[in-house]
Short mmCIF file of C-alpha atoms and ligand atoms in Angstrom, two decimals:
data_model
loop_
_atom_site.label_atom_id
_atom_site.label_comp_id
_atom_site.label_asym_id
_atom_site.label_seq_id
_atom_site.Cartn_x
_atom_site.Cartn_y
_atom_site.Cartn_z
CA MET A 1 -1.59 0.97 -29.84
CA GLY A 2 0.56 2.53 -27.22
CA LYS A 3 0.66 2.11 -23.52
CA GLU A 4 -2.74 2.47 -21.69
CA ILE A 5 -3.06 5.83 -19.97
CA LYS A 6 -3.15 4.06 -16.53
CA ALA A 7 0.62 3.13 -17.32
CA TYR A 8 1.57 6.80 -17.12
CA SER A 9 2.68 9.02 -14.13
CA TYR A 10 1.73 12.76 -13.91
CA GLU A 11 4.83 13.63 -15.49
CA GLY A 12 4.51 10.90 -18.23
CA ILE A 13 1.26 12.29 -19.03
CA GLY A 14 2.99 15.74 -19.42
CA GLU A 15 5.63 14.48 -21.76
CA LEU A 16 2.98 12.69 -24.01
CA MET A 17 0.98 15.97 -24.26
CA LYS A 18 4.17 17.84 -25.02
CA GLN A 19 5.39 15.34 -27.81
CA TRP A 20 1.66 15.79 -29.32
CA GLY A 21 2.22 19.43 -29.61
CA GLN A 22 -0.57 20.14 -26.95
CA PRO A 23 -0.39 23.02 -24.60
CA ARG A 24 1.17 22.64 -21.17
CA PHE A 25 -2.58 22.69 -19.51
CA ARG A 26 -3.62 19.68 -21.19
CA ALA A 27 -1.93 17.21 -18.76
CA LYS A 28 -3.35 18.97 -15.87
CA GLN A 29 -7.18 18.53 -17.59
CA VAL A 30 -6.22 14.88 -18.33
CA VAL A 31 -5.22 13.94 -14.99
CA GLN A 32 -8.07 15.95 -13.37
CA TRP A 33 -10.47 14.04 -15.32
CA LEU A 34 -8.87 10.67 -14.65
CA TYR A 35 -7.86 10.92 -11.00
CA GLN A 36 -10.10 13.66 -9.56
CA LYS A 37 -13.15 12.90 -11.26
CA GLY A 38 -12.70 9.64 -12.22
CA VAL A 39 -14.31 9.15 -15.38
CA SER A 40 -14.38 6.09 -17.23
CA SER A 41 -14.04 7.18 -20.87
CA TYR A 42 -12.55 9.69 -22.90
CA ASP A 43 -15.95 10.79 -24.21
CA GLU A 44 -16.57 12.35 -20.79
CA MET A 45 -13.41 14.68 -21.29
CA SER A 46 -15.46 17.55 -22.44
CA ASN A 47 -12.89 20.37 -22.43
CA LEU A 48 -10.69 18.47 -24.54
CA PRO A 49 -10.70 18.82 -28.21
CA ALA A 50 -12.24 15.77 -29.91
CA SER A 51 -9.28 15.09 -32.15
CA LEU A 52 -7.35 14.85 -28.87
CA ARG A 53 -9.78 12.45 -27.29
CA GLU A 54 -9.64 10.24 -30.28
CA ARG A 55 -5.82 10.23 -30.23
CA LEU A 56 -5.92 9.30 -26.84
CA GLN A 57 -8.32 6.32 -27.28
CA ASN A 58 -6.30 5.17 -30.06
CA GLU A 59 -2.84 5.41 -28.55
CA ALA A 60 -3.31 5.69 -24.80
CA PRO A 61 -6.46 3.74 -24.20
CA LEU A 62 -8.48 4.10 -21.14
CA LEU A 63 -9.67 0.66 -20.01
CA PRO A 64 -11.78 0.72 -16.76
CA ALA A 65 -11.86 -1.94 -14.26
CA GLU A 66 -14.99 -3.07 -12.53
CA VAL A 67 -15.95 -4.43 -9.13
CA ILE A 68 -16.89 -8.18 -9.09
CA ASP A 69 -17.45 -8.63 -5.48
CA ARG A 70 -18.22 -6.08 -2.55
CA ARG A 71 -18.71 -7.17 1.02
CA VAL A 72 -19.82 -5.17 3.88
CA SER A 73 -18.51 -6.00 7.41
CA LYS A 74 -20.60 -5.40 10.48
CA ASP A 75 -17.94 -2.88 11.65
CA GLY A 76 -18.52 -0.89 8.28
CA THR A 77 -15.44 -2.20 6.73
CA ARG A 78 -15.90 -2.91 2.87
CA LYS A 79 -13.99 -5.28 0.74
CA TYR A 80 -13.94 -5.00 -3.01
CA VAL A 81 -12.60 -7.43 -5.56
CA VAL A 82 -11.60 -5.13 -8.54
CA ARG A 83 -11.16 -7.09 -11.95
CA PHE A 84 -8.73 -5.01 -14.29
CA HIS A 85 -9.39 -5.48 -18.37
CA ASP A 86 -7.06 -8.30 -18.69
CA GLY A 87 -8.97 -10.34 -16.14
CA CYS A 88 -6.71 -9.97 -13.13
CA ALA A 89 -8.40 -9.44 -9.96
CA THR A 90 -7.26 -8.03 -6.71
CA GLU A 91 -8.65 -7.11 -3.49
CA MET A 92 -8.73 -3.78 -1.52
CA VAL A 93 -10.52 -2.46 1.65
CA ALA A 94 -12.30 0.67 2.89
CA ILE A 95 -11.99 1.23 6.70
CA PRO A 96 -14.41 4.19 7.79
CA SER A 97 -13.98 5.57 11.55
CA ARG A 98 -15.56 8.52 13.03
CA ASP A 99 -13.62 11.30 11.34
CA ARG A 100 -11.71 9.26 8.72
CA LEU A 101 -12.03 7.12 5.78
CA THR A 102 -8.68 4.99 5.10
CA VAL A 103 -8.57 2.97 2.07
CA CYS A 104 -5.88 0.04 1.95
CA PHE A 105 -4.91 -0.55 -1.74
CA SER A 106 -2.98 -3.23 -3.41
CA THR A 107 0.36 -2.30 -5.29
CA GLN A 108 0.62 -6.00 -7.21
CA VAL A 109 -1.79 -8.67 -8.17
CA GLY A 110 -0.60 -11.24 -5.43
CA CYS A 111 2.73 -11.21 -4.06
CA ALA A 112 6.16 -13.05 -4.59
CA MET A 113 7.48 -12.91 -1.26
CA GLY A 114 5.63 -15.81 0.07
CA CYS A 115 5.60 -14.84 3.86
CA VAL A 116 4.31 -17.83 5.54
CA PHE A 117 1.47 -15.97 7.92
CA CYS A 118 0.05 -14.20 4.80
CA ALA A 119 -2.82 -15.23 2.40
CA THR A 120 -1.50 -13.24 -0.51
CA GLY A 121 1.97 -14.49 -0.07
CA LYS A 122 0.41 -18.02 -0.18
CA GLU A 123 -1.00 -17.50 -3.51
CA GLY A 124 2.06 -16.21 -5.45
CA PHE A 125 2.67 -13.29 -7.57
CA THR A 126 0.68 -12.57 -10.91
CA ARG A 127 1.60 -9.14 -12.05
CA ASN A 128 2.39 -5.50 -10.79
CA LEU A 129 -0.16 -2.90 -11.05
CA LEU A 130 -0.04 0.19 -12.82
CA PRO A 131 -0.15 3.63 -11.20
CA GLY A 132 -3.39 4.42 -12.56
CA GLU A 133 -4.94 0.77 -11.42
CA MET A 134 -3.73 1.66 -7.74
CA VAL A 135 -5.50 5.07 -7.96
CA GLU A 136 -8.59 3.49 -9.59
CA GLN A 137 -9.08 1.15 -6.56
CA VAL A 138 -8.99 4.35 -4.25
CA LEU A 139 -11.65 6.01 -6.51
CA ILE A 140 -14.03 3.16 -6.58
CA ALA A 141 -13.95 3.13 -2.83
CA GLN A 142 -14.42 6.82 -2.39
CA GLU A 143 -17.42 6.68 -4.69
CA ASP A 144 -18.88 3.61 -2.91
CA MET A 145 -18.47 5.12 0.43
CA GLY A 146 -19.84 8.45 -0.64
CA ALA A 147 -17.30 10.14 1.48
CA ARG A 148 -13.95 11.68 0.96
CA VAL A 149 -10.71 9.43 1.45
CA THR A 150 -8.73 10.84 4.15
CA ASN A 151 -5.97 8.34 4.42
CA LEU A 152 -4.08 5.69 2.41
CA VAL A 153 -2.12 2.80 3.31
CA GLY A 154 -0.26 0.63 0.75
CA MET A 155 -0.95 -2.42 2.71
CA GLY A 156 -3.04 -4.46 0.42
CA GLN A 157 -1.70 -7.39 -1.80
CA GLY A 158 1.82 -6.87 -2.93
CA GLU A 159 5.26 -5.84 -2.15
CA PRO A 160 5.33 -2.04 -3.11
CA PHE A 161 9.12 -1.64 -3.34
CA LEU A 162 9.10 -4.39 -5.83
CA ASN A 163 7.10 -2.43 -7.97
CA TYR A 164 8.91 0.97 -6.92
CA ASP A 165 8.39 3.28 -9.88
CA ASN A 166 4.48 2.57 -10.42
CA THR A 167 4.07 2.87 -6.74
CA MET A 168 5.83 6.34 -6.54
CA ALA A 169 3.72 7.43 -9.47
CA ALA A 170 0.51 6.42 -7.76
CA LEU A 171 1.61 8.20 -4.64
CA ARG A 172 2.18 11.30 -6.27
CA LEU A 173 -1.27 11.13 -8.12
CA PHE A 174 -2.93 10.59 -4.62
CA ASN A 175 -0.98 13.77 -3.49
CA ALA A 176 -1.55 15.85 -6.49
CA ALA A 177 -3.76 18.95 -6.42
CA ASP A 178 -5.01 17.99 -9.58
CA GLY A 179 -5.58 14.32 -8.35
CA MET A 180 -6.80 12.98 -5.06
CA ASN A 181 -5.05 15.88 -3.22
CA ILE A 182 -4.58 13.69 -0.05
CA GLY A 183 -1.78 15.00 2.12
CA ALA A 184 1.65 13.15 1.77
CA ARG A 185 1.80 12.49 5.53
CA LYS A 186 -1.62 10.85 5.44
CA ILE A 187 -0.28 8.23 2.83
CA THR A 188 1.84 4.97 4.03
CA VAL A 189 3.37 2.76 2.18
CA SER A 190 4.62 -0.56 3.92
CA THR A 191 7.39 -2.72 2.96
CA CYS A 192 8.52 -6.26 4.20
CA GLY A 193 12.02 -4.72 4.24
CA VAL A 194 13.30 -4.39 0.45
CA LEU A 195 16.40 -2.55 1.10
CA PRO A 196 17.17 -0.95 -2.49
CA GLY A 197 13.44 0.41 -2.02
CA ILE A 198 13.97 1.97 1.43
CA LYS A 199 17.15 3.81 0.17
CA LYS A 200 15.42 5.13 -2.81
CA PHE A 201 12.22 6.16 -0.61
CA ALA A 202 14.64 8.09 1.57
CA SER A 203 15.49 10.37 -1.04
CA GLU A 204 12.06 11.22 -2.14
CA PRO A 205 11.00 14.74 -1.45
CA GLU A 206 7.41 14.26 -0.19
CA GLN A 207 6.63 13.27 3.40
CA PHE A 208 5.27 9.91 2.67
CA THR A 209 5.14 7.68 5.77
CA LEU A 210 7.21 4.64 5.70
CA ALA A 211 5.84 1.40 7.54
CA VAL A 212 8.04 -1.60 7.87
CA SER A 213 6.96 -5.11 8.51
CA LEU A 214 9.18 -6.52 11.04
CA HIS A 215 7.32 -9.25 12.92
CA SER A 216 10.48 -10.61 14.52
CA ALA A 217 13.75 -8.75 15.39
CA ILE A 218 15.48 -12.26 15.90
CA GLN A 219 17.25 -13.39 12.60
CA PHE A 220 16.30 -16.92 12.89
CA SER A 221 12.49 -16.57 13.39
CA ARG A 222 12.15 -13.92 11.05
CA ASP A 223 13.80 -16.02 8.47
CA VAL A 224 11.22 -18.61 9.03
CA LEU A 225 8.18 -16.25 9.01
CA MET A 226 9.58 -14.42 5.96
CA PRO A 227 11.64 -16.80 4.05
CA THR A 228 12.18 -14.53 0.59
CA VAL A 229 13.28 -11.60 2.95
CA ALA A 230 15.62 -13.76 4.56
CA ASN A 231 18.46 -12.75 2.29
CA GLN A 232 18.03 -8.85 3.43
CA ARG A 233 19.56 -9.25 7.08
CA LEU A 234 18.11 -7.52 9.96
CA THR A 235 21.45 -5.67 10.66
CA ASP A 236 21.41 -4.32 7.20
CA LEU A 237 17.79 -3.48 7.61
CA LYS A 238 18.64 -1.42 10.66
CA LYS A 239 21.20 0.45 9.14
CA ALA A 240 19.06 1.42 6.08
CA LEU A 241 16.49 2.42 8.41
CA GLN A 242 18.97 4.80 10.26
CA ALA A 243 20.51 6.29 6.87
CA TYR A 244 16.48 6.74 5.82
CA GLN A 245 15.78 8.67 9.03
CA GLY A 246 18.96 10.63 8.67
CA GLU A 247 18.04 11.77 5.35
CA SER A 248 14.34 12.25 5.88
CA GLY A 249 13.94 13.04 9.28
CA ARG A 250 10.67 10.99 9.20
CA ARG A 251 9.23 8.76 11.71
CA ILE A 252 9.10 4.86 10.84
CA THR A 253 6.01 2.69 11.76
CA PHE A 254 6.65 -0.84 12.56
CA GLU A 255 4.25 -3.50 12.08
CA TYR A 256 4.63 -6.71 14.28
CA ILE A 257 2.03 -9.38 14.09
CA MET A 258 1.69 -11.22 17.36
CA ILE A 259 1.61 -15.01 17.02
CA ASP A 260 1.19 -17.31 19.83
CA GLY A 261 4.28 -19.15 20.78
CA VAL A 262 6.23 -17.84 17.69
CA ASN A 263 7.47 -14.40 18.15
CA ASP A 264 5.85 -13.23 21.49
CA ASP A 265 8.18 -14.24 24.25
CA GLU A 266 10.36 -12.09 26.26
CA GLU A 267 13.34 -12.74 24.19
CA HIS A 268 11.60 -11.45 21.24
CA LEU A 269 10.15 -8.46 23.15
CA HIS A 270 13.80 -7.65 24.01
CA ALA A 271 15.13 -8.12 20.48
CA LEU A 272 12.21 -5.51 19.45
CA MET A 273 13.21 -3.05 21.90
CA SER A 274 17.00 -3.27 20.92
CA PHE A 275 15.89 -3.09 17.32
CA CYS A 276 14.02 0.17 17.96
CA ARG A 277 16.90 1.79 19.86
CA GLY A 278 18.22 4.70 18.19
CA LEU A 279 15.36 5.06 15.71
CA SER A 280 12.37 7.49 15.98
CA CYS A 281 9.56 5.01 15.54
CA HIS A 282 6.02 3.76 16.40
CA VAL A 283 5.17 0.06 17.15
CA ASN A 284 1.82 -1.51 15.68
CA LEU A 285 1.06 -4.64 17.48
CA ILE A 286 -1.27 -6.74 15.56
CA PRO A 287 -2.58 -9.98 16.94
CA ILE A 288 -2.48 -12.37 13.78
CA ASN A 289 -5.66 -12.63 11.59
CA ALA A 290 -6.65 -16.25 10.81
CA VAL A 291 -5.79 -17.37 7.28
CA ASP A 292 -7.26 -20.51 5.92
CA GLY A 293 -5.19 -23.64 6.47
CA SER A 294 -2.88 -21.88 9.07
CA LEU A 295 -2.29 -23.20 12.31
CA PHE A 296 -1.18 -19.79 13.67
CA GLN A 297 -3.10 -18.36 16.55
CA PRO A 298 -3.01 -14.86 18.01
CA SER A 299 -0.99 -14.15 21.11
CA ALA A 300 -3.03 -14.11 24.46
CA ASP A 301 -4.30 -10.60 25.67
CA ALA A 302 -1.92 -10.73 28.44
CA THR A 303 0.96 -11.32 26.29
CA VAL A 304 0.01 -8.21 24.03
CA ALA A 305 -0.16 -6.26 27.12
CA MET A 306 3.35 -7.40 28.26
CA PHE A 307 4.69 -6.02 24.80
CA LEU A 308 2.80 -2.90 25.08
CA GLU A 309 4.02 -2.11 28.52
CA GLY A 310 7.49 -3.30 27.89
CA LEU A 311 7.81 -0.88 24.88
CA GLU A 312 6.26 2.10 26.78
CA ARG A 313 8.59 1.62 29.49
CA ARG A 314 11.42 2.05 27.19
CA GLY A 315 9.94 5.07 26.00
CA ILE A 316 8.79 3.22 22.55
CA GLU A 317 5.43 4.45 21.35
CA ALA A 318 3.19 1.31 20.76
CA THR A 319 -0.24 0.67 19.91
CA LEU A 320 -2.50 -2.27 19.70
CA ARG A 321 -4.00 -2.36 16.02
CA ALA A 322 -7.57 -3.41 16.16
CA SER A 323 -8.31 -5.64 13.33
CA ARG A 324 -11.04 -4.40 11.10
CA GLY A 325 -13.12 -6.32 8.55
CA SER A 326 -12.12 -10.07 9.81
CA ASP A 327 -15.70 -11.12 9.11
CA ILE A 328 -15.48 -10.82 5.42
CA ALA A 329 -11.70 -12.03 5.07
CA GLY A 330 -10.78 -8.23 4.47
CA ALA A 331 -8.37 -7.83 7.48
CA CYS A 332 -4.51 -7.48 7.15
CA GLY A 333 -3.10 -10.66 5.51
CA GLN A 334 -6.30 -12.26 4.57
CA LEU A 335 -6.47 -10.59 0.86
CA LYS A 336 -6.43 -13.33 -1.44
CA ASN A 337 -4.70 -13.38 -5.18
CA LEU A 338 -7.53 -14.18 -7.39
CA GLY A 339 -5.07 -14.18 -10.37
CA ARG A 340 -7.28 -14.51 -13.56
N1 SAH B 1 4.13 -6.31 1.45
C1 SAH B 1 3.81 -5.37 2.43
C2 SAH B 1 2.39 -4.56 2.43
C3 SAH B 1 1.33 -5.71 2.25
S1 SAH B 1 1.17 -6.58 3.65
C4 SAH B 1 4.44 -5.73 3.67
O1 SAH B 1 4.53 -6.87 3.94
O2 SAH B 1 4.48 -4.72 4.38
C5 SAH B 1 0.24 -5.62 4.93
C6 SAH B 1 0.49 -6.00 6.31
O3 SAH B 1 -0.44 -6.89 6.73
C7 SAH B 1 2.10 -6.27 6.79
O4 SAH B 1 2.45 -5.77 7.91
C8 SAH B 1 1.72 -7.74 6.95
O5 SAH B 1 2.79 -8.38 7.57
C9 SAH B 1 0.35 -7.87 7.45
N2 SAH B 1 -0.30 -9.20 7.55
C10 SAH B 1 -0.04 -10.35 6.78
N3 SAH B 1 -0.51 -11.48 7.03
C11 SAH B 1 -1.10 -11.24 8.24
C12 SAH B 1 -2.13 -11.80 8.83
N4 SAH B 1 -2.37 -13.12 8.78
N5 SAH B 1 -2.50 -11.03 10.14
C13 SAH B 1 -2.08 -9.85 10.35
N6 SAH B 1 -1.41 -9.08 9.75
C14 SAH B 1 -0.98 -9.79 8.46
FE1 SF4 B 2 3.84 -10.25 0.54
FE2 SF4 B 2 3.42 -8.49 2.26
FE3 SF4 B 2 1.98 -10.52 2.26
FE4 SF4 B 2 4.93 -10.56 2.82
S1 SF4 B 2 3.14 -10.04 4.21
S2 SF4 B 2 3.40 -12.09 1.32
S3 SF4 B 2 5.40 -9.10 1.60
S4 SF4 B 2 1.99 -9.17 0.91
#
């Protein structure tokens, strides 16, 4: 038995078909069945010869995931627990709004970064997700919501840049006309600041959006909040982002969770403003969501307003991100690694 089909990128499926002496259009057909129609078995791929379906089944098996829990928030957000064939489970969220359907997908089962405010980080790392497992999450949400997904954010469980190649392969399947056909600008991936990943991402040709979890522009407090990222210095992060912007010309989104008494005083605001200087960016302020067993509390409304005003006065675009799905533990940072 070879690798399962979900381990392949679009290009990889093309190479496999070529190796097997298949005509060029086969890769396109396989990708359409898998990632446009979302079939769960090779039997359904009616325009492929039976011999090819059998060979695929034997040498690149298609192993579908199942939804083992689904919760609906009073605000319409839905959270799914998806279990893969090896028993590993991850969570993802669908967030409808008037003219959009955003899906927040996971890139790993769990996360190794151990950020102290994050439920995923607390539970540790189990494994990387395959490109097809990332797309499958989105297809599951699309079918259940009965509407086309318009926006994607790689902000579920895991650190995408520690699973770089699989994440890029997934982004390309989301973007491909034969895949989910979602515009690159509508696809965002969020990193806690893995520098080699930011460097590579700068040279990718597509207009995917980069979000960076900053949470503090003061080295000492960032190190406490994000202990594993502590070896990637803020000065180096800024240099990497300037280089990214120079190369790609793309705007960066910063995520800044606001924690009462931890990263929300004037000193932190000034550090944030000076970090943004020289970058074309958008700051998303997110009052921290409650996580079991954590003493962190969200900043007061007046403090959030002070940040918003301060940033705007400096010409830095900033918005307050309303948290959706917190009643079903589906909001940012509340996704747990259920392991296996
Ligand atoms: N690992 C990547 C992407 C997944 S985390 C990253 O860290 O960027 C997605 C977002 O949720 C990040 O910005 C993260 O910092 C934020 N988050 C984590 N815990 C949170 C919490 N308790 N409340 C609000 N946001 C949180
Ligand atoms: Fe991992 Fe992101 Fe959570 Fe940090 S915030 S532990 S990097 S998922």
